[in-house]
Amino acid sequence: MSPAQRWVVSPNNDTIYGVGFADLTRNAVVVQAPTDVPAGHYWTVQIVDVLTDVVHQLGSAAGTPGGKFLLVGPTWEGNEPAGFVGVLRMPTNVAGVIPRSFSAHSDESKLQARVVLDQIGMYPLGEDRPGRRSFGYEADAATAVFPPGPG
């Protein structure tokens, strides 16, 4: 779509998006932000509540450091685990986590965007291990199977 289109809010055609949802009723989740980002590369992780209100905005424009964040629900009680950048408290037990990585229309820029996205993800706190994860972006994208549309 052209940037001039104003009928409805739509995704950018120069940004690669992801999306995930977290149920924070019983457990916290780890949100990992990228640490290996080329200078000037735009990335963001928008975190919304069940009403789609933006509660947290991580990213290059916000000057957010890379690393692990603990995403918790409104009744969570505990301490920030060692090695985490911070605790992100949500007002609801449902969170939408939406990463984005800029991709200009060149093969080099598209590769750069995918490398950054591969460092962004979330998983249950009980599965946390020392160090950072790769989220298998390339492998998942290459083998994605989508259900057939309405017939």
Tab-separated table of N, CA and C in Angstrom:
chain	number	residue	atom	x	y	z
A	1	MET	N	0.841	-1.188	0.000
A	1	MET	CA	0.000	0.000	0.000
A	1	MET	C	0.880	1.242	0.000
A	2	SER	N	0.380	2.233	-0.600
A	2	SER	CA	1.075	3.507	-0.633
A	2	SER	C	0.980	4.193	0.732
A	3	PRO	N	2.010	4.946	1.133
A	3	PRO	CA	1.917	5.702	2.382
A	3	PRO	C	0.789	6.734	2.374
A	4	ALA	N	0.299	7.087	1.178
A	4	ALA	CA	-0.786	8.068	1.075
A	4	ALA	C	-2.147	7.477	1.456
A	5	GLN	N	-2.256	6.155	1.517
A	5	GLN	CA	-3.522	5.508	1.882
A	5	GLN	C	-3.891	5.883	3.299
A	6	ARG	N	-5.086	6.442	3.486
A	6	ARG	CA	-5.510	6.896	4.809
A	6	ARG	C	-6.886	6.360	5.209
A	7	TRP	N	-7.418	5.379	4.487
A	7	TRP	CA	-8.746	4.845	4.806
A	7	TRP	C	-8.749	4.100	6.124
A	8	VAL	N	-7.699	3.339	6.358
A	8	VAL	CA	-7.627	2.512	7.550
A	8	VAL	C	-6.164	2.367	7.956
A	9	VAL	N	-5.916	2.221	9.251
A	9	VAL	CA	-4.547	1.998	9.707
A	9	VAL	C	-4.062	0.679	9.124
A	10	SER	N	-2.863	0.687	8.560
A	10	SER	CA	-2.349	-0.522	7.924
A	10	SER	C	-0.861	-0.662	8.230
A	11	PRO	N	-0.346	-1.876	8.101
A	11	PRO	CA	1.095	-2.077	8.319
A	11	PRO	C	1.924	-1.323	7.288
A	12	ASN	N	3.136	-0.993	7.683
A	12	ASN	CA	4.079	-0.376	6.748
A	12	ASN	C	4.553	-1.440	5.768
A	13	ASN	N	4.858	-1.050	4.543
A	13	ASN	CA	5.397	-2.024	3.602
A	13	ASN	C	6.924	-2.050	3.620
A	14	ASP	N	7.528	-1.303	4.542
A	14	ASP	CA	8.984	-1.331	4.683
A	14	ASP	C	9.399	-1.799	6.081
A	15	THR	N	8.524	-2.556	6.723
A	15	THR	CA	8.769	-3.041	8.079
A	15	THR	C	8.348	-4.503	8.164
A	16	ILE	N	9.190	-5.321	8.777
A	16	ILE	CA	8.821	-6.715	9.020
A	16	ILE	C	8.239	-6.787	10.425
A	17	TYR	N	7.060	-7.373	10.535
A	17	TYR	CA	6.330	-7.440	11.799
A	17	TYR	C	6.338	-8.850	12.368
A	18	GLY	N	6.125	-8.922	13.660
A	18	GLY	CA	5.854	-10.176	14.346
A	18	GLY	C	4.713	-9.921	15.316
A	19	VAL	N	4.192	-10.966	15.907
A	19	VAL	CA	3.152	-10.785	16.924
A	19	VAL	C	3.116	-12.007	17.824
A	20	GLY	N	2.875	-11.780	19.083
A	20	GLY	CA	2.718	-12.861	20.048
A	20	GLY	C	1.812	-12.387	21.161
A	21	PHE	N	1.216	-13.335	21.870
A	21	PHE	CA	0.331	-13.003	22.979
A	21	PHE	C	0.776	-13.772	24.211
A	22	ALA	N	0.640	-13.145	25.370
A	22	ALA	CA	1.043	-13.766	26.623
A	22	ALA	C	-0.127	-13.768	27.600
A	23	ASP	N	-0.332	-14.920	28.247
A	23	ASP	CA	-1.274	-15.040	29.347
A	23	ASP	C	-0.456	-14.936	30.619
A	24	LEU	N	-0.632	-13.842	31.340
A	24	LEU	CA	0.167	-13.562	32.526
A	24	LEU	C	-0.571	-13.922	33.813
A	25	THR	N	-1.620	-14.718	33.690
A	25	THR	CA	-2.436	-15.073	34.848
A	25	THR	C	-1.615	-15.767	35.922
A	26	ARG	N	-0.812	-16.747	35.531
A	26	ARG	CA	-0.057	-17.532	36.509
A	26	ARG	C	1.445	-17.322	36.445
A	27	ASN	N	1.952	-17.008	35.272
A	27	ASN	CA	3.403	-16.947	35.097
A	27	ASN	C	3.830	-15.695	34.352
A	28	ALA	N	5.050	-15.272	34.639
A	28	ALA	CA	5.670	-14.177	33.911
A	28	ALA	C	6.318	-14.727	32.648
A	29	VAL	N	6.594	-13.842	31.697
A	29	VAL	CA	7.313	-14.242	30.491
A	29	VAL	C	8.534	-13.348	30.310
A	30	VAL	N	9.501	-13.881	29.603
A	30	VAL	CA	10.707	-13.141	29.253
A	30	VAL	C	10.492	-12.526	27.875
A	31	VAL	N	10.763	-11.245	27.762
A	31	VAL	CA	10.761	-10.557	26.460
A	31	VAL	C	12.211	-10.180	26.199
A	32	GLN	N	12.759	-10.703	25.115
A	32	GLN	CA	14.154	-10.428	24.768
A	32	GLN	C	14.202	-9.369	23.681
A	33	ALA	N	14.985	-8.327	23.934
A	33	ALA	CA	15.210	-7.259	22.954
A	33	ALA	C	16.606	-7.432	22.361
A	34	PRO	N	16.821	-6.992	21.119
A	34	PRO	CA	18.105	-7.240	20.448
A	34	PRO	C	19.263	-6.437	21.036
A	35	THR	N	20.428	-7.037	21.018
A	35	THR	CA	21.650	-6.353	21.465
A	35	THR	C	22.609	-6.086	20.309
A	36	ASP	N	22.528	-6.871	19.247
A	36	ASP	CA	23.428	-6.728	18.103
A	36	ASP	C	22.654	-6.054	16.972
A	37	VAL	N	22.633	-4.722	17.020
A	37	VAL	CA	21.841	-3.936	16.067
A	37	VAL	C	22.764	-2.943	15.372
A	38	PRO	N	22.765	-2.929	14.044
A	38	PRO	CA	23.597	-1.953	13.328
A	38	PRO	C	23.203	-0.518	13.691
A	39	ALA	N	24.180	0.374	13.717
A	39	ALA	CA	23.921	1.783	14.030
A	39	ALA	C	22.848	2.336	13.105
A	40	GLY	N	21.870	3.007	13.684
A	40	GLY	CA	20.820	3.646	12.899
A	40	GLY	C	19.655	2.744	12.506
A	41	HIS	N	19.730	1.446	12.833
A	41	HIS	CA	18.635	0.542	12.463
A	41	HIS	C	17.442	0.739	13.393
A	42	TYR	N	16.252	0.882	12.814
A	42	TYR	CA	15.029	1.075	13.597
A	42	TYR	C	14.411	-0.265	13.951
A	43	TRP	N	14.141	-0.458	15.232
A	43	TRP	CA	13.419	-1.634	15.714
A	43	TRP	C	12.544	-1.198	16.883
A	44	THR	N	11.495	-1.939	17.125
A	44	THR	CA	10.623	-1.642	18.248
A	44	THR	C	9.915	-2.912	18.709
A	45	VAL	N	9.572	-2.948	19.982
A	45	VAL	CA	8.712	-3.986	20.538
A	45	VAL	C	7.606	-3.243	21.280
A	46	GLN	N	6.429	-3.248	20.694
A	46	GLN	CA	5.274	-2.591	21.307
A	46	GLN	C	4.532	-3.632	22.143
A	47	ILE	N	4.206	-3.281	23.377
A	47	ILE	CA	3.499	-4.202	24.267
A	47	ILE	C	2.182	-3.543	24.658
A	48	VAL	N	1.084	-4.231	24.320
A	48	VAL	CA	-0.253	-3.680	24.555
A	48	VAL	C	-1.021	-4.548	25.541
A	49	ASP	N	-2.010	-3.930	26.199
A	49	ASP	CA	-2.860	-4.692	27.116
A	49	ASP	C	-4.051	-5.275	26.369
A	50	VAL	N	-4.967	-5.880	27.102
A	50	VAL	CA	-6.115	-6.553	26.479
A	50	VAL	C	-7.018	-5.572	25.719
A	51	LEU	N	-6.950	-4.291	26.034
A	51	LEU	CA	-7.737	-3.270	25.334
A	51	LEU	C	-6.967	-2.653	24.170
A	52	THR	N	-5.781	-3.164	23.893
A	52	THR	CA	-4.826	-2.705	22.873
A	52	THR	C	-4.238	-1.328	23.182
A	53	ASP	N	-4.287	-0.925	24.452
A	53	ASP	CA	-3.590	0.294	24.848
A	53	ASP	C	-2.102	-0.017	24.952
A	54	VAL	N	-1.273	0.849	24.383
A	54	VAL	CA	0.175	0.652	24.458
A	54	VAL	C	0.625	0.929	25.890
A	55	VAL	N	1.219	-0.069	26.524
A	55	VAL	CA	1.679	0.045	27.905
A	55	VAL	C	3.198	0.222	27.949
A	56	HIS	N	3.909	-0.493	27.076
A	56	HIS	CA	5.375	-0.396	27.023
A	56	HIS	C	5.808	-0.307	25.569
A	57	GLN	N	6.798	0.525	25.320
A	57	GLN	CA	7.357	0.676	23.978
A	57	GLN	C	8.876	0.565	24.096
A	58	LEU	N	9.421	-0.570	23.707
A	58	LEU	CA	10.860	-0.764	23.702
A	58	LEU	C	11.364	-0.466	22.297
A	59	GLY	N	12.592	-0.001	22.163
A	59	GLY	CA	13.104	0.151	20.812
A	59	GLY	C	14.201	1.174	20.668
A	60	SER	N	14.700	1.251	19.434
A	60	SER	CA	15.811	2.142	19.133
A	60	SER	C	15.420	3.602	19.320
A	61	ALA	N	14.207	3.997	18.937
A	61	ALA	CA	13.778	5.388	19.084
A	61	ALA	C	13.636	5.774	20.553
A	62	ALA	N	13.304	4.792	21.406
A	62	ALA	CA	13.146	5.046	22.840
A	62	ALA	C	14.472	4.912	23.588
A	63	GLY	N	15.526	4.497	22.883
A	63	GLY	CA	16.824	4.325	23.521
A	63	GLY	C	16.871	3.141	24.480
A	64	THR	N	16.026	2.146	24.229
A	64	THR	CA	15.961	0.968	25.095
A	64	THR	C	17.207	0.110	24.927
A	65	PRO	N	17.809	-0.309	26.029
A	65	PRO	CA	18.930	-1.238	25.895
A	65	PRO	C	18.429	-2.622	25.498
A	66	GLY	N	19.273	-3.363	24.835
A	66	GLY	CA	18.939	-4.742	24.531
A	66	GLY	C	19.091	-5.598	25.769
A	67	GLY	N	18.452	-6.737	25.756
A	67	GLY	CA	18.550	-7.652	26.879
A	67	GLY	C	17.202	-8.244	27.214
A	68	LYS	N	17.146	-8.884	28.371
A	68	LYS	CA	15.928	-9.565	28.794
A	68	LYS	C	15.113	-8.676	29.733
A	69	PHE	N	13.809	-8.633	29.467
A	69	PHE	CA	12.863	-7.940	30.319
A	69	PHE	C	11.885	-8.983	30.852
A	70	LEU	N	11.410	-8.793	32.075
A	70	LEU	CA	10.413	-9.686	32.651
A	70	LEU	C	9.057	-9.013	32.516
A	71	LEU	N	8.132	-9.649	31.790
A	71	LEU	CA	6.778	-9.134	31.580
A	71	LEU	C	5.858	-9.829	32.567
A	72	VAL	N	5.181	-9.035	33.420
A	72	VAL	CA	4.383	-9.605	34.502
A	72	VAL	C	2.974	-9.020	34.515
A	73	GLY	N	2.044	-9.779	35.098
A	73	GLY	CA	0.668	-9.337	35.247
A	73	GLY	C	0.490	-8.424	36.441
A	74	PRO	N	-0.729	-7.933	36.635
A	74	PRO	CA	-0.978	-6.944	37.685
A	74	PRO	C	-0.826	-7.460	39.111
A	75	THR	N	-0.930	-8.753	39.328
A	75	THR	CA	-0.834	-9.280	40.694
A	75	THR	C	0.517	-9.932	40.985
A	76	TRP	N	1.457	-9.843	40.044
A	76	TRP	CA	2.754	-10.488	40.224
A	76	TRP	C	3.490	-9.878	41.406
A	77	GLU	N	4.070	-10.733	42.201
A	77	GLU	CA	4.921	-10.300	43.309
A	77	GLU	C	6.231	-11.061	43.197
A	78	GLY	N	7.290	-10.356	43.260
A	78	GLY	CA	8.585	-11.005	43.158
A	78	GLY	C	9.680	-9.992	42.946
A	79	ASN	N	10.850	-10.502	42.686
A	79	ASN	CA	12.010	-9.661	42.455
A	79	ASN	C	12.507	-9.862	41.031
A	80	GLU	N	13.123	-8.838	40.513
A	80	GLU	CA	13.709	-8.917	39.179
A	80	GLU	C	14.835	-9.943	39.198
A	81	PRO	N	14.780	-10.931	38.294
A	81	PRO	CA	15.860	-11.926	38.250
A	81	PRO	C	17.196	-11.286	37.858
A	82	ALA	N	18.269	-11.872	38.318
A	82	ALA	CA	19.605	-11.398	37.952
A	82	ALA	C	19.768	-11.470	36.438
A	83	GLY	N	20.426	-10.487	35.882
A	83	GLY	CA	20.703	-10.473	34.455
A	83	GLY	C	19.593	-9.875	33.610
A	84	PHE	N	18.531	-9.376	34.234
A	84	PHE	CA	17.434	-8.767	33.487
A	84	PHE	C	17.594	-7.245	33.473
A	85	VAL	N	17.104	-6.617	32.400
A	85	VAL	CA	17.177	-5.169	32.259
A	85	VAL	C	16.122	-4.495	33.138
A	86	GLY	N	14.954	-5.124	33.262
A	86	GLY	CA	13.895	-4.532	34.055
A	86	GLY	C	12.652	-5.394	34.078
A	87	VAL	N	11.675	-4.952	34.887
A	87	VAL	CA	10.366	-5.612	34.983
A	87	VAL	C	9.340	-4.712	34.315
A	88	LEU	N	8.548	-5.295	33.419
A	88	LEU	CA	7.486	-4.578	32.720
A	88	LEU	C	6.155	-5.065	33.270
A	89	ARG	N	5.488	-4.230	34.027
A	89	ARG	CA	4.222	-4.620	34.651
A	89	ARG	C	3.063	-4.227	33.733
A	90	MET	N	2.128	-5.177	33.575
A	90	MET	CA	0.938	-4.956	32.759
A	90	MET	C	-0.278	-4.739	33.660
A	91	PRO	N	-1.242	-3.904	33.220
A	91	PRO	CA	-2.464	-3.704	33.992
A	91	PRO	C	-3.481	-4.823	33.795
A	92	THR	N	-3.268	-5.662	32.788
A	92	THR	CA	-4.159	-6.792	32.507
A	92	THR	C	-3.326	-8.057	32.416
A	93	ASN	N	-3.974	-9.209	32.508
A	93	ASN	CA	-3.270	-10.491	32.426
A	93	ASN	C	-3.041	-10.968	30.995
A	94	VAL	N	-3.457	-10.192	30.039
A	94	VAL	CA	-3.221	-10.521	28.636
A	94	VAL	C	-2.367	-9.412	28.042
A	95	ALA	N	-1.314	-9.809	27.339
A	95	ALA	CA	-0.432	-8.839	26.697
A	95	ALA	C	-0.207	-9.250	25.253
A	96	GLY	N	-0.238	-8.280	24.372
A	96	GLY	CA	0.171	-8.476	22.987
A	96	GLY	C	1.562	-7.912	22.821
A	97	VAL	N	2.449	-8.684	22.220
A	97	VAL	CA	3.840	-8.267	22.041
A	97	VAL	C	4.095	-8.226	20.532
A	98	ILE	N	4.410	-7.025	20.023
A	98	ILE	CA	4.487	-6.807	18.577
A	98	ILE	C	5.852	-6.235	18.206
A	99	PRO	N	6.781	-7.094	17.769
A	99	PRO	CA	8.090	-6.590	17.331
A	99	PRO	C	8.033	-6.112	15.883
A	100	ARG	N	8.895	-5.150	15.578
A	100	ARG	CA	9.018	-4.622	14.219
A	100	ARG	C	10.490	-4.346	13.944
A	101	SER	N	10.871	-4.507	12.688
A	101	SER	CA	12.233	-4.209	12.268
A	101	SER	C	12.177	-3.590	10.879
A	102	PHE	N	12.787	-2.419	10.721
A	102	PHE	CA	12.753	-1.706	9.445
A	102	PHE	C	13.482	-2.480	8.358
A	103	SER	N	12.935	-2.455	7.165
A	103	SER	CA	13.562	-3.103	6.020
A	103	SER	C	13.350	-2.259	4.774
A	104	ALA	N	14.405	-1.596	4.332
A	104	ALA	CA	14.324	-0.880	3.063
A	104	ALA	C	14.225	-1.908	1.939
A	105	HIS	N	14.007	-1.446	0.753
A	105	HIS	CA	13.773	-2.353	-0.374
A	105	HIS	C	15.083	-2.778	-1.045
A	106	SER	N	15.971	-3.382	-0.238
A	106	SER	CA	17.209	-3.955	-0.785
A	106	SER	C	17.443	-5.282	-0.074
A	107	ASP	N	18.139	-6.178	-0.733
A	107	ASP	CA	18.421	-7.476	-0.122
A	107	ASP	C	19.224	-7.322	1.172
A	108	GLU	N	20.194	-6.388	1.175
A	108	GLU	CA	21.020	-6.169	2.370
A	108	GLU	C	20.168	-5.677	3.540
A	109	SER	N	19.271	-4.747	3.280
A	109	SER	CA	18.417	-4.218	4.341
A	109	SER	C	17.437	-5.268	4.856
A	110	LYS	N	16.916	-6.078	3.958
A	110	LYS	CA	15.990	-7.142	4.378
A	110	LYS	C	16.704	-8.165	5.257
A	111	LEU	N	17.941	-8.502	4.905
A	111	LEU	CA	18.725	-9.426	5.730
A	111	LEU	C	18.994	-8.817	7.101
A	112	GLN	N	19.364	-7.547	7.134
A	112	GLN	CA	19.622	-6.849	8.393
A	112	GLN	C	18.375	-6.861	9.273
A	113	ALA	N	17.221	-6.612	8.696
A	113	ALA	CA	15.962	-6.609	9.453
A	113	ALA	C	15.688	-7.989	10.046
A	114	ARG	N	15.956	-9.041	9.285
A	114	ARG	CA	15.718	-10.405	9.776
A	114	ARG	C	16.697	-10.780	10.882
A	115	VAL	N	17.950	-10.334	10.773
A	115	VAL	CA	18.951	-10.613	11.811
A	115	VAL	C	18.518	-9.962	13.129
A	116	VAL	N	17.998	-8.746	13.065
A	116	VAL	CA	17.522	-8.064	14.272
A	116	VAL	C	16.291	-8.786	14.821
A	117	LEU	N	15.343	-9.144	13.969
A	117	LEU	CA	14.137	-9.837	14.433
A	117	LEU	C	14.454	-11.182	15.073
A	118	ASP	N	15.490	-11.850	14.612
A	118	ASP	CA	15.850	-13.151	15.176
A	118	ASP	C	16.295	-13.037	16.633
A	119	GLN	N	16.607	-11.824	17.079
A	119	GLN	CA	17.014	-11.589	18.467
A	119	GLN	C	15.845	-11.161	19.352
A	120	ILE	N	14.659	-10.992	18.772
A	120	ILE	CA	13.490	-10.526	19.514
A	120	ILE	C	12.522	-11.682	19.686
A	121	GLY	N	12.064	-11.891	20.904
A	121	GLY	CA	11.081	-12.944	21.136
A	121	GLY	C	10.662	-12.983	22.581
A	122	MET	N	9.783	-13.927	22.896
A	122	MET	CA	9.362	-14.109	24.283
A	122	MET	C	9.146	-15.587	24.555
A	123	TYR	N	9.260	-15.937	25.830
A	123	TYR	CA	9.092	-17.324	26.262
A	123	TYR	C	8.800	-17.327	27.760
A	124	PRO	N	8.261	-18.422	28.296
A	124	PRO	CA	7.940	-18.479	29.725
A	124	PRO	C	9.193	-18.323	30.592
A	125	LEU	N	9.036	-17.653	31.720
A	125	LEU	CA	10.162	-17.456	32.632
A	125	LEU	C	10.772	-18.786	33.058
A	126	GLY	N	9.960	-19.827	33.226
A	126	GLY	CA	10.470	-21.134	33.623
A	126	GLY	C	11.420	-21.753	32.617
A	127	GLU	N	11.435	-21.265	31.384
A	127	GLU	CA	12.334	-21.768	30.347
A	127	GLU	C	13.581	-20.906	30.175
A	128	ASP	N	13.751	-19.915	31.055
A	128	ASP	CA	14.904	-19.022	30.920
A	128	ASP	C	16.194	-19.737	31.276
A	129	ARG	N	17.222	-19.447	30.518
A	129	ARG	CA	18.565	-19.968	30.732
A	129	ARG	C	19.539	-18.801	30.596
A	130	PRO	N	20.740	-18.933	31.147
A	130	PRO	CA	21.722	-17.856	30.963
A	130	PRO	C	21.995	-17.613	29.479
A	131	GLY	N	22.284	-16.395	29.158
A	131	GLY	CA	22.604	-16.042	27.783
A	131	GLY	C	21.379	-15.633	26.993
A	132	ARG	N	21.637	-15.397	25.736
A	132	ARG	CA	20.585	-14.913	24.839
A	132	ARG	C	20.151	-16.021	23.911
A	133	ARG	N	18.951	-15.887	23.386
A	133	ARG	CA	18.400	-16.877	22.456
A	133	ARG	C	18.372	-16.336	21.039
A	134	SER	N	18.431	-17.257	20.107
A	134	SER	CA	18.079	-16.995	18.718
A	134	SER	C	16.711	-17.629	18.545
A	135	PHE	N	15.812	-16.942	17.871
A	135	PHE	CA	14.436	-17.418	17.788
A	135	PHE	C	14.099	-18.145	16.488
A	136	GLY	N	15.105	-18.434	15.677
A	136	GLY	CA	14.875	-19.246	14.484
A	136	GLY	C	14.005	-18.578	13.441
A	137	TYR	N	14.116	-17.276	13.316
A	137	TYR	CA	13.276	-16.528	12.386
A	137	TYR	C	13.351	-17.084	10.964
A	138	GLU	N	14.566	-17.292	10.467
A	138	GLU	CA	14.728	-17.763	9.081
A	138	GLU	C	14.094	-19.134	8.882
A	139	ALA	N	14.345	-20.057	9.794
A	139	ALA	CA	13.801	-21.412	9.653
A	139	ALA	C	12.278	-21.396	9.740
A	140	ASP	N	11.728	-20.629	10.674
A	140	ASP	CA	10.268	-20.562	10.801
A	140	ASP	C	9.627	-19.951	9.567
A	141	ALA	N	10.218	-18.878	9.052
A	141	ALA	CA	9.659	-18.214	7.876
A	141	ALA	C	9.715	-19.121	6.649
A	142	ALA	N	10.768	-19.932	6.550
A	142	ALA	CA	10.939	-20.788	5.374
A	142	ALA	C	9.987	-21.997	5.404
A	143	THR	N	9.551	-22.399	6.588
A	143	THR	CA	8.718	-23.594	6.677
A	143	THR	C	7.298	-23.297	7.150
A	144	ALA	N	6.927	-22.024	7.210
A	144	ALA	CA	5.594	-21.665	7.678
A	144	ALA	C	4.519	-22.260	6.774
A	145	VAL	N	3.527	-22.862	7.396
A	145	VAL	CA	2.406	-23.421	6.654
A	145	VAL	C	1.145	-22.748	7.192
A	146	PHE	N	0.430	-22.109	6.322
A	146	PHE	CA	-0.762	-21.397	6.731
A	146	PHE	C	-1.983	-22.217	6.354
A	147	PRO	N	-3.016	-22.183	7.183
A	147	PRO	CA	-4.227	-22.955	6.843
A	147	PRO	C	-4.872	-22.386	5.576
A	148	PRO	N	-5.575	-23.236	4.853
A	148	PRO	CA	-6.239	-22.734	3.648
A	148	PRO	C	-7.306	-21.713	4.024
A	149	GLY	N	-7.566	-20.795	3.124
A	149	GLY	CA	-8.576	-19.769	3.359
A	149	GLY	C	-9.989	-20.334	3.284
A	150	PRO	N	-10.954	-19.477	3.537
A	150	PRO	CA	-12.355	-19.938	3.474
A	150	PRO	C	-12.656	-20.478	2.081
A	151	GLY	N	-13.362	-21.564	2.040
A	151	GLY	CA	-13.603	-22.213	0.763
A	151	GLY	C	-14.975	-22.055	0.346
